[in-house]
Short mmCIF file of C-alpha atoms and ligand atoms in Angstrom, two decimals:
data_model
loop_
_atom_site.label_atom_id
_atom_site.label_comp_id
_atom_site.label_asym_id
_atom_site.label_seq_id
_atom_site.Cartn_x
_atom_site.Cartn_y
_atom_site.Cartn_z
CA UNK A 1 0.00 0.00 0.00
CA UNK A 2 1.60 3.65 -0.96
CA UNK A 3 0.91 6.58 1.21
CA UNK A 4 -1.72 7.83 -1.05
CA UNK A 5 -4.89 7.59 -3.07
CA UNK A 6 -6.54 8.90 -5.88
CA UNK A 7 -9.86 7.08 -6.92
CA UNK A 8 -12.17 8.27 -10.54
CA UNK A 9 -15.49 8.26 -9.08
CA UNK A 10 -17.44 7.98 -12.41
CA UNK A 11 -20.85 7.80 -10.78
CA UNK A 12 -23.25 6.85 -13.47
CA UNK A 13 -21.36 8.13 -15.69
CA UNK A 14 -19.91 6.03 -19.24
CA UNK A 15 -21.53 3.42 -21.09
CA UNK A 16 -19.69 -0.27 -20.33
CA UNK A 17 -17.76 0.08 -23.59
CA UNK A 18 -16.75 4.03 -22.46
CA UNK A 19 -15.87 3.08 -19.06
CA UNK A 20 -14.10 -0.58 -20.42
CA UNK A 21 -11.94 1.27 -22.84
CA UNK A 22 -11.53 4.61 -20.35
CA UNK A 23 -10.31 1.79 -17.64
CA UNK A 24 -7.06 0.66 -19.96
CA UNK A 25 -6.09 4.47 -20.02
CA UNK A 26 -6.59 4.58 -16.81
CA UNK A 27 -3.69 2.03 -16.46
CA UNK A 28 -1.39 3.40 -17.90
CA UNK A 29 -1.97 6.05 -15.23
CA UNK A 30 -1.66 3.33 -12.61
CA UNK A 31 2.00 1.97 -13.99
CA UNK A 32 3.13 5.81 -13.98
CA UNK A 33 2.86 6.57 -10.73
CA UNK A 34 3.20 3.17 -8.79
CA UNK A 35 5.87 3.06 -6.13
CA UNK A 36 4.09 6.43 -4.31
CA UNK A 37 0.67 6.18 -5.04
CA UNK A 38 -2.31 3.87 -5.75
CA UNK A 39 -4.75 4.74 -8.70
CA UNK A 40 -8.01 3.41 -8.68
CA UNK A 41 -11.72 3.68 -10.48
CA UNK A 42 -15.19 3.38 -9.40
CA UNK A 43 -17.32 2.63 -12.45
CA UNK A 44 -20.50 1.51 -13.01
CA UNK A 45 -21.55 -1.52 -11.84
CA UNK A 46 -22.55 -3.17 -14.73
CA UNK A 47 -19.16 -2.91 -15.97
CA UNK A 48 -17.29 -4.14 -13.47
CA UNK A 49 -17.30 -8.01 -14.86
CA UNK A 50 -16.06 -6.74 -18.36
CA UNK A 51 -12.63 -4.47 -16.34
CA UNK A 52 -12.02 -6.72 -14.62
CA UNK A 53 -12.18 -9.70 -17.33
CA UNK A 54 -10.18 -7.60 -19.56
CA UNK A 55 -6.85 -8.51 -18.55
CA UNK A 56 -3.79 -6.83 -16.52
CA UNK A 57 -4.79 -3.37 -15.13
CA UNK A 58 -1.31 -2.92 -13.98
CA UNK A 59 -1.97 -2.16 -10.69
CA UNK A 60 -5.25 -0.30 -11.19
CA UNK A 61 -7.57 -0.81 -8.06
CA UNK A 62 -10.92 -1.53 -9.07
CA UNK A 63 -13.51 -0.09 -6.59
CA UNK A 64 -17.25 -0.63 -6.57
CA UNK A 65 -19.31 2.35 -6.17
CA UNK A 66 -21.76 0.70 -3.46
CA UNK A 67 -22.87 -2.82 -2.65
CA UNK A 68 -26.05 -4.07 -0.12
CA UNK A 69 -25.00 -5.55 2.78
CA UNK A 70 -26.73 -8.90 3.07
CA UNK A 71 -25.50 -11.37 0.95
CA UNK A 72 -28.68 -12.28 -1.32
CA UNK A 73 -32.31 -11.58 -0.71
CA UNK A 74 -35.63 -9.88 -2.26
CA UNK A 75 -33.91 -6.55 -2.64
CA UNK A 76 -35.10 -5.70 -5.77
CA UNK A 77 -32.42 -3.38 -7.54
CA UNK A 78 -29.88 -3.72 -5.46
CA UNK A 79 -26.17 -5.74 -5.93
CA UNK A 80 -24.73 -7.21 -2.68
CA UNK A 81 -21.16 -6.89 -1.64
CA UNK A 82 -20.89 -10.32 -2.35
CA UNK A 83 -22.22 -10.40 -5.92
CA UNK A 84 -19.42 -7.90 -6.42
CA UNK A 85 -16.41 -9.51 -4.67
CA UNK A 86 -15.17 -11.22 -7.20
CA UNK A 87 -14.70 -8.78 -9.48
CA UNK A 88 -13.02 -5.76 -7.58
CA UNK A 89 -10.41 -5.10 -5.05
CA UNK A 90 -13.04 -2.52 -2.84
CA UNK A 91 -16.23 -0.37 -2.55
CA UNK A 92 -16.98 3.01 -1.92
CA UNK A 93 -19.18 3.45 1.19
CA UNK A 94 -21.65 6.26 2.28
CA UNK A 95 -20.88 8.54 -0.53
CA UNK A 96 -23.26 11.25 -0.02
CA UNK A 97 -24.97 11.04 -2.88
CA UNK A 98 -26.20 7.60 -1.26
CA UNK A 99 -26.91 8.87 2.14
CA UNK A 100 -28.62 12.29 0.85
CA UNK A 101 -30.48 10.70 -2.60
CA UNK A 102 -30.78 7.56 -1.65
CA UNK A 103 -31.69 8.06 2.45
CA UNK A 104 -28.69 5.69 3.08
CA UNK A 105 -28.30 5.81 7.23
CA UNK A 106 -25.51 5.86 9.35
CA UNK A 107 -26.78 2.06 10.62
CA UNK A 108 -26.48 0.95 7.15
CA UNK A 109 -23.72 2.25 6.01
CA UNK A 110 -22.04 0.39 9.39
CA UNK A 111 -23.65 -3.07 8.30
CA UNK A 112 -22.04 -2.55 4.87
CA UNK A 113 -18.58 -1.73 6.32
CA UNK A 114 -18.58 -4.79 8.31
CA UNK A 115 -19.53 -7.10 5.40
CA UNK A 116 -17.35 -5.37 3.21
CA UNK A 117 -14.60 -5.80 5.50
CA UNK A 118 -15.43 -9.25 6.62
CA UNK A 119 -14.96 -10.71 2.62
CA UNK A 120 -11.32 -8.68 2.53
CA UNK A 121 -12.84 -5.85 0.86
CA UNK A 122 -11.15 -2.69 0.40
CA UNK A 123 -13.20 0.50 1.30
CA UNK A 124 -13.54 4.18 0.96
CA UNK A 125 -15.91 5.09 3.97
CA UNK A 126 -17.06 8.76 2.84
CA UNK A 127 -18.31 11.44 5.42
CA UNK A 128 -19.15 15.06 5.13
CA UNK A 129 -21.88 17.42 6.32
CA UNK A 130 -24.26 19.05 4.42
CA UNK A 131 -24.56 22.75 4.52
CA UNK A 132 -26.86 23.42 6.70
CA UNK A 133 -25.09 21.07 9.42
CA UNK A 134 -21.84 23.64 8.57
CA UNK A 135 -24.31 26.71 9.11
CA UNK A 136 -25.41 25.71 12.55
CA UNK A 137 -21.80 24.67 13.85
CA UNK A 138 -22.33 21.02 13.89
CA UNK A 139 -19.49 20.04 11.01
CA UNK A 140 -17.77 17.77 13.38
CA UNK A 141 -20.03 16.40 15.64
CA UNK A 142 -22.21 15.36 12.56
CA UNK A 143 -18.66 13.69 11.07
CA UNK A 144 -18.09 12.25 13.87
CA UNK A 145 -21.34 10.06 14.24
CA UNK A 146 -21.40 8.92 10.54
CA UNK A 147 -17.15 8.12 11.13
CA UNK A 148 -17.77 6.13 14.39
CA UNK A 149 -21.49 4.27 13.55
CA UNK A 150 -19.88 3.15 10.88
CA UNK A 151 -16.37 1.67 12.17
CA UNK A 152 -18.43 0.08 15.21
CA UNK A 153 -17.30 -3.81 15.76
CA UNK A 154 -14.44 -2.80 13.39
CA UNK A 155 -11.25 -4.41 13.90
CA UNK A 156 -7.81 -3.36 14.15
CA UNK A 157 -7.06 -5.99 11.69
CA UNK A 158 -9.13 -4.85 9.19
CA UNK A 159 -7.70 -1.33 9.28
CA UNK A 160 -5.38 -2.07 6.78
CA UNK A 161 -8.35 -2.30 4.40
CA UNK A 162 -9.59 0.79 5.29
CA UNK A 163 -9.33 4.56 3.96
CA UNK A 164 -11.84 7.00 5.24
CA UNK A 165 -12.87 10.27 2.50
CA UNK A 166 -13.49 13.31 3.69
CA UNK A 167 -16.45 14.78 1.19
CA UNK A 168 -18.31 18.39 2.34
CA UNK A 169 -21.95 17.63 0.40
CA UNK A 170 -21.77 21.18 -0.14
CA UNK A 171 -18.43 21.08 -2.20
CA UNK A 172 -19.40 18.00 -4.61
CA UNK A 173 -19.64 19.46 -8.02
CA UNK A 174 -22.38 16.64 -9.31
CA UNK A 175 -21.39 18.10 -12.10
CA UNK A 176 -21.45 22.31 -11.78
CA UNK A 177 -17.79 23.49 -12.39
CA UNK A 178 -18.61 26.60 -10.85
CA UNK A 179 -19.01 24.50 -7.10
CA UNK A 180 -16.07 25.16 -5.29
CA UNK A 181 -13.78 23.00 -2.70
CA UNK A 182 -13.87 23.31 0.68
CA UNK A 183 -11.02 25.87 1.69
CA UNK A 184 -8.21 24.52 2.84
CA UNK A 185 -8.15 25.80 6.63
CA UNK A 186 -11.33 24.01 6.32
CA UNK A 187 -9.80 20.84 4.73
CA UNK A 188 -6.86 20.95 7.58
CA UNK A 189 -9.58 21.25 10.73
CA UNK A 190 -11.69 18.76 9.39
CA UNK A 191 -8.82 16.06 8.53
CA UNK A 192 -7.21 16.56 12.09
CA UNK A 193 -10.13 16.29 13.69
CA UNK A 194 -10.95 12.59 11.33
CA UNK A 195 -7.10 11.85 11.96
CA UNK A 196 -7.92 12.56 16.13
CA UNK A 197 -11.04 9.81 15.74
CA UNK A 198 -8.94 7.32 14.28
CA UNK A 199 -6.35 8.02 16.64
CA UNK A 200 -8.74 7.78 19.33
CA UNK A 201 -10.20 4.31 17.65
CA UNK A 202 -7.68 2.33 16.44
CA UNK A 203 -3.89 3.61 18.05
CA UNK A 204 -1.36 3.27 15.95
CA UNK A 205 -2.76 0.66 13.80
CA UNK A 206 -4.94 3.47 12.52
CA UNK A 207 -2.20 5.57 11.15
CA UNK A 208 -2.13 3.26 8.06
CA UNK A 209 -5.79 4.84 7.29
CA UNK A 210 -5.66 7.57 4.31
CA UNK A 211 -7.63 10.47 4.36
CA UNK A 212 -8.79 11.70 1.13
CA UNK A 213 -10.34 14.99 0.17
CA UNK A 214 -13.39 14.76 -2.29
CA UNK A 215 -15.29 17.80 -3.56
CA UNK A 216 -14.48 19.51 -6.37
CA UNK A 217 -10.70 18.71 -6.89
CA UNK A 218 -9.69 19.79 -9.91
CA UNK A 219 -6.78 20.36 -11.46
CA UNK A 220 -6.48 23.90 -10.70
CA UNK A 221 -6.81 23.38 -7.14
CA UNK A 222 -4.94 19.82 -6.57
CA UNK A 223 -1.61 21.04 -5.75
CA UNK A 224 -2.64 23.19 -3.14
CA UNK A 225 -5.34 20.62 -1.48
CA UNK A 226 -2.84 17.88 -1.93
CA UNK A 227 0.72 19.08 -0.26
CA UNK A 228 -1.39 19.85 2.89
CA UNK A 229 0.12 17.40 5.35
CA UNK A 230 -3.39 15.82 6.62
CA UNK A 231 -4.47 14.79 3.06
CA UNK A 232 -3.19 11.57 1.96
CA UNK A 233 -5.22 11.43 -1.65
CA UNK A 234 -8.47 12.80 -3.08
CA UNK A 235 -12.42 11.09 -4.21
CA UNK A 236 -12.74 12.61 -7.59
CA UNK A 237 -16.08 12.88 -9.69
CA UNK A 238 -16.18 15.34 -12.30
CA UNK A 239 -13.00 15.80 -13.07
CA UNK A 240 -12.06 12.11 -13.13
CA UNK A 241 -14.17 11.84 -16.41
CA UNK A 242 -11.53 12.64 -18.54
CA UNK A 243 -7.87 10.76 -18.22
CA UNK A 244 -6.25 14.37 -18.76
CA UNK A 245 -7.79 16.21 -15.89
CA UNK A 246 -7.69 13.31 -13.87
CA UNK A 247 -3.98 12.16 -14.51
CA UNK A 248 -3.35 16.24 -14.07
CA UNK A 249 -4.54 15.76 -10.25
CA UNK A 250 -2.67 12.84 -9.28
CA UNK A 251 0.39 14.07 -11.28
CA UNK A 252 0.23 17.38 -8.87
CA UNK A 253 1.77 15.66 -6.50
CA UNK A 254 5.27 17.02 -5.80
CA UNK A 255 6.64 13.39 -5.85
CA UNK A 256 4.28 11.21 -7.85
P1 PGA B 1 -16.73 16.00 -7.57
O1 PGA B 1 -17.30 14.67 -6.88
O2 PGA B 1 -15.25 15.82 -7.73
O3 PGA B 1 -17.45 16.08 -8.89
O4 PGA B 1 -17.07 17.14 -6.65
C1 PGA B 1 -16.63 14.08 -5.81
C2 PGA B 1 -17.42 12.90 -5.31
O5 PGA B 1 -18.66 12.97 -5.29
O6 PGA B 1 -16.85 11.87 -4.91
#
């Protein structure tokens, strides 16, 4: 594992022949930068069998952009964790699109960390506040719940599996260019305050956890975001659409 992370968040985004033939550039992205940093994508679901059956990624981590919890069942819609294992190396859990579209809680998004982690999943556990949580002085409290629901009956074992995304609602783009990042006094008081948690949590097992910044990263704004100390990688959506922009961002990085 390198000391940081930068995952394409694609959303539903890409037909399966976009995203298949999008993943091999995305390689080559991968191979450039291994040694100091992982490179990953979160596409589609329905595209996952056809990456992943397509041969060497070199070192491309293939992430899941959700998966349900229980195993199988009558959960009409829905893909379980374990339908998915096989064909990627994690998931992304409680992005905020799930927890704020989809009325994902802070109890499910637990269950799903624990059966993620239980089948030697990898995960991206995303928090963030919404605006109006910001507004009335809540940020961290409302981080904090949503951080420690979900890591409840986690292991210190499993934290090497782990990576935890720090994502402000109000700074995801979902697709407006004009949305901007959280500053990045912000960025440093809420990632100290995550890093405190996991402190707290796990001792120094937890150190091995990355924090990533999601929320409009672009690459305008990567190399300041990234070279703060407390930000081990970024959770990119809009601007991980496009290999350029996206290979601009993890390329900011002073020694990637
Ligand atoms: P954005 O999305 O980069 O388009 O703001 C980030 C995310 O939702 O993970």
């Amino acid at each position: 594992m390198n000391n940081y992370l930068f995952v394409a968040n694609w959303k539903m985004h890409k037909s399966v022949a976009e995203a298949v033939s999008s993943a091999r550039s995305f390689a080559g992205l991968a191979i450039d930068v291994a040694g100091s940093t992982d490179v990953g994508i979160a596409p589609v679901s329905l595209a996952l069998p056809s990456i992943a059956g397509a041969g060497e990624r070199g070192g491309l981590l293939l992430y899941a952009q959700d998966g349900h919890q229980e195993d199988a069942g009558a959960f009409t819609g829905e893909i379980s964790l374990e339908q998915l294992v096989s064909f990627v190396d994690g998931v992304i859990l409680g992005h905020s699109e799930r927890r704020h579209v989809f009325g994902e809680t802070n109890q499910q998004v637990h269950e799903k960390v624990v059966s993620a982690l239980h089948k030697r999943m990898r995960v991206i556990l995303c928090v963030g506040e919404t605006l109006e949580e910001r507004q009335a002085g809540g940020s961290q409290e409302y981080v904090r719940d949503q951080l420690l629901t979900a890591l409840e009956d986690v292991s210190a074992e499993d934290v090497v599996l782990l990576d935890v995304a720090y994502e402000p609602v109000w700074a995801i783009s979902r697709g407006d260019v004009s949305v901007k990042p959280a500053t990045l006094e912000e960025i440093t008081e809420m990632h100290t305050f995550v890093r405190g948690l996991l402190d707290e949590r796990f001792g120094d097992t937890g150190g091995s956890i990355r924090i990533l910044y999601g929320g409009s990263v672009k690459p305008e704004n990567a190399v300041d975001i990234l070279t703060l100390e407390e930000v081990q990688g970024a959770l990119v959506g809009n601007a991980s659409l496009e290999l350029e922009s996206f290979s601009a961002i993890v390329q900011s990085l002073p020694h990637s």
